[in-house]
CSV table of C-alpha atoms and ligand atoms in Angstrom, one decimal:
chain,number,residue,atom,x,y,z
A,1,MET,CA,144.0,97.2,91.0
A,2,THR,CA,144.3,94.3,88.5
A,3,GLU,CA,141.2,92.2,88.4
A,4,PHE,CA,142.4,88.8,89.5
A,5,LYS,CA,139.9,85.9,89.4
A,6,ARG,CA,140.9,84.9,92.9
A,7,ARG,CA,143.0,86.6,95.6
A,8,ILE,CA,144.6,83.9,97.8
A,9,ALA,CA,146.7,84.4,100.9
A,10,VAL,CA,149.1,81.5,101.3
A,11,THR,CA,150.5,81.5,104.9
A,12,GLY,CA,153.8,79.8,105.5
A,13,GLY,CA,154.6,80.1,101.8
A,14,ALA,CA,158.4,80.3,102.4
A,15,GLY,CA,158.5,77.0,104.2
A,16,PHE,CA,159.0,73.5,102.7
A,17,ILE,CA,155.5,72.7,101.5
A,18,GLY,CA,154.5,76.3,101.0
A,19,SER,CA,157.4,77.0,98.6
A,20,ASN,CA,156.6,73.8,96.6
A,21,LEU,CA,152.9,74.8,96.6
A,22,LEU,CA,153.6,78.4,95.3
A,23,LEU,CA,156.1,77.1,92.7
A,24,TYR,CA,153.2,74.8,91.5
A,25,LEU,CA,150.2,77.2,91.7
A,26,VAL,CA,151.6,80.6,90.6
A,27,PRO,CA,152.5,79.5,87.0
A,28,LYS,CA,149.4,77.2,86.8
A,29,TYR,CA,146.9,80.0,87.7
A,30,PRO,CA,148.2,83.3,86.1
A,31,ASP,CA,144.8,84.9,86.6
A,32,TYR,CA,145.0,84.4,90.4
A,33,LEU,CA,146.8,86.7,92.9
A,34,PHE,CA,148.9,84.8,95.5
A,35,VAL,CA,150.0,86.7,98.6
A,36,ASN,CA,152.6,84.8,100.6
A,37,ILE,CA,152.3,85.7,104.3
A,38,ASP,CA,155.3,84.4,106.2
A,39,SER,CA,157.2,85.7,109.2
A,40,LEU,CA,160.4,84.0,108.1
A,41,THR,CA,161.3,81.9,111.1
A,42,TYR,CA,164.4,79.6,110.8
A,43,ALA,CA,162.2,77.4,108.5
A,44,GLY,CA,161.3,80.1,106.0
A,45,ASN,CA,163.5,80.9,103.1
A,46,LEU,CA,162.7,83.4,100.3
A,47,LYS,CA,165.5,82.0,98.2
A,48,ASN,CA,163.2,79.1,97.4
A,49,LEU,CA,160.9,81.5,95.6
A,50,VAL,CA,163.3,83.7,93.6
A,51,SER,CA,161.9,82.4,90.3
A,52,LEU,CA,158.5,84.0,91.3
A,53,GLU,CA,159.9,87.4,92.3
A,54,ASP,CA,159.1,89.1,89.0
A,55,SER,CA,155.7,87.4,88.6
A,56,PRO,CA,152.9,90.0,88.5
A,57,SER,CA,150.6,87.6,90.4
A,58,TYR,CA,152.9,86.9,93.3
A,59,ARG,CA,153.5,89.1,96.4
A,60,PHE,CA,155.4,88.6,99.6
A,61,GLU,CA,154.3,90.1,103.0
A,62,ARG,CA,156.5,89.5,106.1
A,63,ILE,CA,153.8,89.2,108.7
A,64,ASP,CA,153.4,87.0,111.8
A,65,ILE,CA,150.0,85.3,111.7
A,66,ARG,CA,149.6,85.9,115.4
A,67,GLU,CA,149.4,89.7,114.7
A,68,ARG,CA,145.7,89.8,114.0
A,69,GLU,CA,145.6,93.5,113.0
A,70,ALA,CA,148.5,93.2,110.6
A,71,VAL,CA,146.8,90.1,109.0
A,72,THR,CA,143.4,91.9,108.8
A,73,ALA,CA,145.0,95.0,107.2
A,74,CYS,CA,146.8,92.8,104.7
A,75,PHE,CA,143.6,90.9,103.8
A,76,GLU,CA,141.9,94.3,103.3
A,77,ARG,CA,144.7,95.7,101.2
A,78,TYR,CA,144.7,92.8,98.7
A,79,ARG,CA,141.0,92.1,99.0
A,80,ILE,CA,141.9,88.5,99.9
A,81,ASP,CA,139.1,86.0,99.1
A,82,SER,CA,140.7,82.8,100.2
A,83,VAL,CA,143.4,81.4,102.6
A,84,ILE,CA,145.6,78.4,102.2
A,85,HIS,CA,147.0,78.1,105.7
A,86,LEU,CA,150.3,76.3,106.1
A,87,ALA,CA,152.2,78.6,108.5
A,88,ALA,CA,153.1,76.6,111.6
A,89,GLU,CA,155.9,75.4,113.8
A,90,SER,CA,156.2,72.0,112.2
A,91,HIS,CA,158.9,69.9,114.0
A,92,VAL,CA,157.9,67.4,116.6
A,93,ASP,CA,161.3,67.3,118.4
A,94,ARG,CA,161.3,71.1,118.7
A,95,SER,CA,157.8,70.9,120.2
A,96,ILE,CA,159.0,68.6,122.9
A,97,ASP,CA,161.8,71.0,123.7
A,98,GLY,CA,159.6,74.1,123.7
A,99,PRO,CA,155.9,73.5,123.5
A,100,LEU,CA,154.6,77.0,124.1
A,101,LEU,CA,155.7,78.5,120.8
A,102,PHE,CA,153.8,75.7,119.1
A,103,VAL,CA,150.6,76.7,121.0
A,104,GLU,CA,151.2,80.3,120.2
A,105,THR,CA,151.8,79.9,116.5
A,106,ASN,CA,149.7,76.9,115.6
A,107,VAL,CA,146.7,77.6,117.9
A,108,LEU,CA,146.7,81.4,118.5
A,109,GLY,CA,148.1,82.0,115.0
A,110,THR,CA,145.3,80.0,113.4
A,111,ALA,CA,142.7,81.7,115.6
A,112,SER,CA,143.9,85.1,114.6
A,113,LEU,CA,143.8,84.1,110.9
A,114,LEU,CA,140.3,82.7,111.3
A,115,ASP,CA,139.2,85.9,112.8
A,116,ALA,CA,140.6,88.0,110.0
A,117,ALA,CA,139.1,85.5,107.5
A,118,LEU,CA,135.6,85.9,109.1
A,119,THR,CA,135.8,89.7,108.7
A,120,ARG,CA,136.6,89.3,104.9
A,121,TYR,CA,133.9,86.5,104.6
A,122,ARG,CA,131.3,88.9,105.8
A,123,ALA,CA,132.2,91.2,103.0
A,124,ASP,CA,132.7,88.5,100.3
A,125,LYS,CA,130.8,85.3,100.6
A,126,ARG,CA,133.1,83.5,98.1
A,127,PHE,CA,135.7,83.4,100.9
A,128,ARG,CA,137.3,79.9,101.4
A,129,PHE,CA,139.7,78.8,104.1
A,130,LEU,CA,141.8,75.7,103.4
A,131,HIS,CA,143.5,74.5,106.5
A,132,VAL,CA,146.6,72.3,106.0
A,133,SER,CA,146.9,69.8,108.8
A,134,THR,CA,148.6,66.6,109.6
A,135,ASP,CA,147.8,62.9,110.2
A,136,GLU,CA,149.5,63.2,113.6
A,137,VAL,CA,146.2,64.5,115.1
A,138,TYR,CA,145.0,60.9,115.0
A,139,GLY,CA,147.8,59.6,117.3
A,140,SER,CA,149.5,56.3,116.7
A,141,LEU,CA,148.6,53.0,115.0
A,142,GLY,CA,149.7,49.5,115.9
A,143,ALA,CA,150.8,47.0,113.3
A,144,THR,CA,147.4,47.2,111.4
A,145,GLY,CA,144.7,49.6,110.5
A,146,TYR,CA,144.5,53.0,108.9
A,147,PHE,CA,143.6,56.6,109.8
A,148,THR,CA,140.2,57.6,108.2
A,149,GLU,CA,138.5,61.0,108.4
A,150,THR,CA,136.4,59.6,111.3
A,151,THR,CA,139.3,58.3,113.4
A,152,PRO,CA,139.0,60.1,116.8
A,153,PHE,CA,141.7,62.6,117.5
A,154,SER,CA,144.4,61.4,119.9
A,155,PRO,CA,147.4,63.6,119.5
A,156,ASN,CA,150.5,62.6,121.5
A,157,SER,CA,153.1,65.4,121.0
A,158,PRO,CA,152.7,69.1,121.7
A,159,TYR,CA,153.0,69.7,118.0
A,160,SER,CA,150.2,67.3,117.1
A,161,ALA,CA,148.1,68.6,120.0
A,162,SER,CA,148.5,72.2,118.7
A,163,LYS,CA,147.5,71.1,115.2
A,164,ALA,CA,144.5,69.2,116.5
A,165,ALA,CA,143.4,72.3,118.4
A,166,ALA,CA,143.7,74.4,115.2
A,167,ASP,CA,141.7,71.8,113.3
A,168,HIS,CA,138.9,72.1,116.0
A,169,LEU,CA,139.0,75.9,115.7
A,170,VAL,CA,138.6,75.7,111.9
A,171,ARG,CA,135.7,73.3,112.4
A,172,ALA,CA,134.1,75.6,115.0
A,173,TYR,CA,134.3,78.6,112.6
A,174,HIS,CA,132.5,76.6,110.0
A,175,VAL,CA,129.7,75.4,112.3
A,176,THR,CA,129.2,78.6,114.2
A,177,TYR,CA,129.8,81.3,111.7
A,178,GLY,CA,129.3,79.4,108.4
A,179,LEU,CA,132.8,80.2,107.2
A,180,ASP,CA,133.6,78.1,104.2
A,181,THR,CA,136.4,75.8,105.4
A,182,VAL,CA,138.1,72.6,104.2
A,183,THR,CA,140.8,70.8,106.2
A,184,THR,CA,143.4,68.3,104.9
A,185,ASN,CA,145.3,65.8,107.1
A,186,CYS,CA,148.4,64.6,105.3
A,187,SER,CA,151.1,62.1,106.1
A,188,ASN,CA,154.9,62.7,106.0
A,189,ASN,CA,156.0,64.8,103.0
A,190,TYR,CA,159.5,64.7,101.4
A,191,GLY,CA,161.1,66.4,98.5
A,192,PRO,CA,163.0,69.6,97.6
A,193,TYR,CA,163.4,72.5,100.2
A,194,GLN,CA,162.8,70.4,103.3
A,195,PHE,CA,164.7,71.8,106.3
A,196,PRO,CA,167.4,69.4,107.4
A,197,GLU,CA,165.9,68.8,110.9
A,198,LYS,CA,163.5,66.3,109.3
A,199,LEU,CA,164.5,62.7,108.8
A,200,ILE,CA,165.3,62.5,105.1
A,201,PRO,CA,167.4,65.6,104.6
A,202,LEU,CA,169.1,65.1,108.0
A,203,MET,CA,170.1,61.6,107.1
A,204,PHE,CA,171.1,62.7,103.6
A,205,ARG,CA,173.4,65.3,105.0
A,206,ASN,CA,174.9,63.1,107.7
A,207,ALA,CA,175.4,60.2,105.3
A,208,ARG,CA,177.0,62.5,102.7
A,209,ASP,CA,179.4,63.9,105.3
A,210,ARG,CA,180.0,60.4,106.8
A,211,LEU,CA,178.6,61.5,110.2
A,212,LYS,CA,176.6,59.2,112.5
A,213,LEU,CA,173.0,58.4,111.4
A,214,PRO,CA,170.9,58.8,114.5
A,215,VAL,CA,168.0,56.4,114.3
A,216,TYR,CA,165.6,56.9,117.2
A,217,GLY,CA,164.7,53.8,119.3
A,218,ASP,CA,165.1,50.6,117.3
A,219,GLY,CA,164.1,52.1,113.9
A,220,SER,CA,160.9,50.1,113.7
A,221,ASN,CA,158.6,53.2,113.6
A,222,VAL,CA,156.6,53.4,110.4
A,223,ARG,CA,155.8,56.6,108.4
A,224,ASP,CA,153.6,56.8,105.2
A,225,TRP,CA,155.7,59.0,102.9
A,226,LEU,CA,154.2,61.3,100.2
A,227,TYR,CA,156.2,63.2,97.6
A,228,VAL,CA,155.6,66.9,98.2
A,229,GLU,CA,154.4,67.6,94.6
A,230,ASP,CA,151.6,65.0,95.1
A,231,HIS,CA,150.6,66.8,98.2
A,232,CYS,CA,150.5,70.1,96.3
A,233,ARG,CA,148.3,68.6,93.6
A,234,ALA,CA,146.0,67.3,96.3
A,235,LEU,CA,145.8,70.8,97.9
A,236,ASP,CA,144.9,72.4,94.6
A,237,ILE,CA,142.1,69.8,94.1
A,238,VAL,CA,140.7,70.2,97.6
A,239,PHE,CA,140.9,74.0,97.3
A,240,HIS,CA,138.9,73.9,94.1
A,241,LYS,CA,136.6,70.9,94.6
A,242,GLY,CA,136.5,70.0,98.3
A,243,LEU,CA,133.1,70.3,100.0
A,244,SER,CA,132.6,73.0,102.6
A,245,GLY,CA,133.1,71.8,106.2
A,246,GLU,CA,134.7,68.5,105.1
A,247,THR,CA,138.1,67.1,106.0
A,248,TYR,CA,140.2,65.0,103.6
A,249,ASN,CA,143.0,62.6,104.4
A,250,ILE,CA,146.0,62.6,102.1
A,251,GLY,CA,148.6,59.9,101.9
A,252,GLY,CA,150.9,58.0,99.6
A,253,HIS,CA,150.4,54.3,100.3
A,254,ASN,CA,154.1,54.3,101.1
A,255,GLU,CA,154.6,52.7,104.5
A,256,ILE,CA,158.2,52.0,105.4
A,257,THR,CA,160.2,51.7,108.7
A,258,ASN,CA,162.7,54.4,109.5
A,259,LEU,CA,165.5,51.9,109.5
A,260,GLU,CA,164.7,50.7,106.0
A,261,LEU,CA,164.4,54.2,104.8
A,262,VAL,CA,167.8,55.2,106.2
A,263,GLY,CA,169.2,52.1,104.5
A,264,LYS,CA,167.7,53.2,101.2
A,265,ILE,CA,169.3,56.7,101.5
A,266,CYS,CA,172.7,55.0,102.2
A,267,THR,CA,172.4,52.7,99.2
A,268,LEU,CA,171.4,55.6,96.9
A,269,LEU,CA,174.3,57.8,98.0
A,270,ASP,CA,176.8,54.9,97.8
A,271,SER,CA,175.8,54.3,94.2
A,272,ILE,CA,175.9,58.0,93.2
A,273,ILE,CA,178.9,59.3,95.0
A,274,GLY,CA,180.7,56.1,96.1
A,275,GLY,CA,182.5,55.7,99.4
A,276,GLY,CA,180.1,53.2,101.0
A,277,PRO,CA,178.9,51.2,102.7
A,278,ARG,CA,177.3,54.1,104.6
A,279,GLU,CA,174.8,51.8,106.5
A,280,LYS,CA,177.5,51.1,109.0
A,281,LEU,CA,177.1,54.8,110.1
A,282,ILE,CA,173.7,54.0,111.6
A,283,GLU,CA,173.5,54.3,115.4
A,284,PHE,CA,170.4,53.6,117.5
A,285,VAL,CA,169.9,56.5,119.8
A,286,THR,CA,167.6,57.4,122.7
A,287,ASP,CA,164.0,57.4,121.5
A,288,ARG,CA,161.8,60.5,121.0
A,289,PRO,CA,159.5,60.7,124.1
A,290,GLY,CA,156.0,59.8,123.2
A,291,HIS,CA,157.2,58.5,119.8
A,292,ASP,CA,154.2,57.5,117.6
A,293,HIS,CA,154.7,54.0,116.3
A,294,ARG,CA,153.0,54.0,113.0
A,295,TYR,CA,151.1,56.4,110.7
A,296,ALA,CA,149.1,55.1,107.7
A,297,ILE,CA,146.5,56.9,105.7
A,298,ASP,CA,143.3,55.6,104.2
A,299,ALA,CA,142.9,58.1,101.3
A,300,THR,CA,139.8,56.6,99.9
A,301,LYS,CA,137.7,59.7,100.4
A,302,ILE,CA,139.9,62.1,98.4
A,303,GLU,CA,140.5,59.4,95.8
A,304,LYS,CA,136.9,58.5,95.2
A,305,GLU,CA,135.2,61.9,95.8
A,306,LEU,CA,137.8,64.3,94.3
A,307,GLY,CA,139.7,62.0,91.9
A,308,TRP,CA,143.2,62.5,93.4
A,309,THR,CA,145.8,59.8,93.5
A,310,PRO,CA,149.5,60.0,94.2
A,311,ASP,CA,151.7,59.9,91.1
A,312,VAL,CA,155.3,59.5,92.3
A,313,SER,CA,156.5,56.2,93.7
A,314,PHE,CA,158.6,56.2,96.8
A,315,ASP,CA,161.7,54.9,95.0
A,316,GLU,CA,161.4,57.6,92.3
A,317,GLY,CA,160.6,60.4,94.7
A,318,LEU,CA,163.5,59.5,97.0
A,319,ALA,CA,165.9,59.3,94.1
A,320,ARG,CA,164.7,62.8,92.9
A,321,THR,CA,165.0,64.2,96.4
A,322,ILE,CA,168.6,62.9,96.9
A,323,ARG,CA,169.5,64.3,93.5
A,324,TRP,CA,168.0,67.7,94.4
A,325,TYR,CA,170.0,67.9,97.6
A,326,LEU,CA,173.2,66.9,95.8
A,327,ASP,CA,172.5,69.6,93.2
A,328,ASN,CA,171.7,72.2,95.8
A,329,GLU,CA,174.6,72.0,98.2
A,330,GLU,CA,174.7,75.8,98.8
A,331,TRP,CA,171.0,75.8,99.9
A,332,LEU,CA,171.7,73.0,102.4
A,333,GLU,CA,175.0,74.6,103.7
A,334,GLU,CA,173.1,77.8,104.4
A,335,CYS,CA,170.5,75.8,106.5
A,336,ILE,CA,173.1,74.0,108.5
A,337,SER,CA,175.3,76.9,109.3
A,338,GLY,CA,174.7,79.2,112.3
A,339,GLU,CA,171.8,78.3,114.6
A,340,TYR,CA,171.4,74.8,113.2
A,341,GLN,CA,174.7,73.8,114.8
A,342,ASN,CA,173.3,74.7,118.3
A,343,TYR,CA,170.1,72.9,117.5
A,344,TYR,CA,172.0,69.8,116.4
A,345,GLU,CA,174.3,69.9,119.4
A,346,LYS,CA,171.3,70.2,121.8
A,347,MET,CA,169.3,67.4,120.2
A,348,TYR,CA,172.0,64.9,119.3
A,349,ALA,CA,175.2,65.4,121.3
A,350,ASP,CA,174.3,63.3,124.3
A,351,ARG,CA,171.7,61.1,122.7
B,401,NAD,P1,158.0,74.4,107.6
B,401,NAD,O1,158.4,74.3,109.0
B,401,NAD,O2,159.0,74.0,106.6
B,401,NAD,O3,157.5,75.8,107.2
B,401,NAD,C1,156.7,76.6,108.1
B,401,NAD,C2,156.6,78.0,107.5
B,401,NAD,O4,155.7,78.8,108.4
B,401,NAD,C3,157.9,78.7,107.5
B,401,NAD,O5,158.1,79.4,106.3
B,401,NAD,C4,157.8,79.7,108.6
B,401,NAD,O6,158.6,80.9,108.4
B,401,NAD,C5,156.3,80.0,108.7
B,401,NAD,N1,155.9,80.5,110.0
B,401,NAD,C6,156.1,79.9,111.2
B,401,NAD,N2,155.5,80.6,112.2
B,401,NAD,C7,154.9,81.6,111.6
B,401,NAD,C8,154.2,82.7,112.1
B,401,NAD,N3,153.9,82.9,113.4
B,401,NAD,N4,153.7,83.6,111.2
B,401,NAD,C9,153.9,83.5,109.8
B,401,NAD,N5,154.6,82.5,109.3
B,401,NAD,C10,155.1,81.6,110.2
B,401,NAD,O7,156.7,73.5,107.5
B,401,NAD,P2,156.2,72.5,106.4
B,401,NAD,O8,156.8,71.2,106.6
B,401,NAD,O9,156.3,73.2,105.1
B,401,NAD,O10,154.6,72.4,106.8
B,401,NAD,C11,153.7,73.3,106.4
B,401,NAD,C12,152.3,72.9,107.0
B,401,NAD,O11,151.9,71.6,106.6
B,401,NAD,C13,152.3,73.0,108.5
B,401,NAD,O12,151.1,73.5,108.9
B,401,NAD,C14,152.4,71.5,108.9
B,401,NAD,O13,151.8,71.2,110.1
B,401,NAD,C15,151.6,70.8,107.7
B,401,NAD,N6,152.1,69.5,107.4
B,401,NAD,C16,153.4,69.2,107.2
B,401,NAD,C17,153.8,67.9,106.8
B,401,NAD,C18,155.2,67.5,106.6
B,401,NAD,O14,155.5,66.3,106.4
B,401,NAD,N7,156.1,68.4,106.5
B,401,NAD,C19,152.8,66.9,106.7
B,401,NAD,C20,151.4,67.2,106.9
B,401,NAD,C21,151.1,68.5,107.3
B,402,DAU,O1,152.9,62.9,109.6
B,402,DAU,C1,153.0,64.2,109.2
B,402,DAU,C2,154.1,64.9,110.0
B,402,DAU,O2,155.4,64.4,109.5
B,402,DAU,C3,154.1,66.4,109.9
B,402,DAU,O3,152.9,66.9,110.5
B,402,DAU,C4,155.2,67.1,110.6
B,402,DAU,O4,155.2,68.5,110.4
B,402,DAU,C5,156.5,66.5,110.1
B,402,DAU,O5,157.6,67.0,110.8
B,402,DAU,C6,156.5,65.0,110.1
B,402,DAU,O6,156.6,64.5,111.5
B,402,DAU,P1,157.6,63.3,112.0
B,402,DAU,O7,157.9,63.4,113.4
B,402,DAU,O8,157.0,62.0,111.5
B,402,DAU,O9,158.8,63.6,111.0
B,402,DAU,P2,160.4,63.5,111.3
B,402,DAU,O10,161.1,63.8,110.0
B,402,DAU,O11,160.8,64.4,112.4
B,402,DAU,O12,160.7,62.0,111.7
B,402,DAU,C7,160.3,60.9,110.9
B,402,DAU,C8,160.6,59.7,111.7
B,402,DAU,O13,162.0,59.5,111.8
B,402,DAU,C9,160.0,59.6,113.1
B,402,DAU,O14,159.6,58.3,113.4
B,402,DAU,C10,161.2,60.0,114.0
B,402,DAU,C11,162.4,59.4,113.2
B,402,DAU,N1,163.7,60.2,113.3
B,402,DAU,C12,163.7,61.5,113.0
B,402,DAU,C13,164.8,62.3,113.1
B,402,DAU,C14,164.9,63.7,112.8
B,402,DAU,C15,164.8,59.5,113.6
B,402,DAU,O15,164.8,58.3,113.8
B,402,DAU,N2,166.0,60.2,113.7
B,402,DAU,C16,166.1,61.6,113.5
B,402,DAU,O16,167.1,62.2,113.6
């Protein structure tokens, strides 16, 4: 076996953030082995990673993280010494429609990975487990204030509750067994390869095709957006420099209401492809149950202790993202054909 400096299992590597992360890390660390462990749900797409297929330091394994024996065997086969854990059911609306899958994947899946990790850790004390989590574990903010690493957990959706449970399990494995863990809690990501169930690509597609733009409630909910590349840089830094047992909040200082954001997408598309004004396609629809009002991250800890800051401004990142979706029509068409039609019908037809 080639002697790699590190042997890292990246779970959920075929999803939105996982793909961006692998496309960033594999060329950056040619002396590391990266094993992408992904079961390829509707959200996983290996086409994102074709450019890595011939890389000697990249492998793909189609494995469900809930299958502990398969995970353990894979870790043994590659002598895995670290995990970057992204695999999850990630969409809040789907969690409201079917919470149990979220518990199975996000809670039991994480438990199964931790167990496999512990077995490897006992053989190799360099083992590190980076758990990629969300700011949604902290619940919802009013008009002021920020989430810090000490904000008490108060998850409101089945998705965020399942992620919070996973965060607790990771913490427990550190305290009880001494497993070297680090956890990140990040705000809303956007950028290339995001599945069009999420706000930005969904609104892009609908605005492009002149369909209605379904804004939940009155559109005053606030999200703190971070360009996915900035998140990937942060994960790289936390993986290499984060202190064992610590958690780090990651956010972009980019608070904006949903209504303003959809307006920006309309204006950008009007100016690039014409045919506006698209803002008139906005329709206020029935709100998401338990809809968190505002997320905002205080990223002082990662900025001061690990030297990370976001690079990409929201206007620049949004323009890049819109350009990417315009240039990758085929990718988007594949996502929205087939099963997506049923999903869209179910979620939006009577809203
Ligand atoms: P995604 O839905 O785009 O991708 C999830 C990936 O996990 C897919 O490739 C899917 O096939 C895989 N997967 C799902 N269930 C699996 C299972 N049982 N076994 C193996 N693989 C499985 O998600 P994303 O947006 O890329 O998010 C990645 C991670 O980052 C998640 O843990 C999410 O909670 C977290 N996160 C996301 C955001 C965001 O804004 N998207 C922000 C903060 C944190
Ligand atoms: O904060 C981090 C989280 O961000 C991640 O942990 C989740 O995995 C990710 O999905 C995201 O969750 P949100 O629920 O914030 O993202 P979403 O894109 O689904 O929605 C963003 C906002 O837009 C939210 O306030 C709901 C609203 N919305 C969303 C959709 C899909 C609409 O108004 N209309 C829509 O059609």
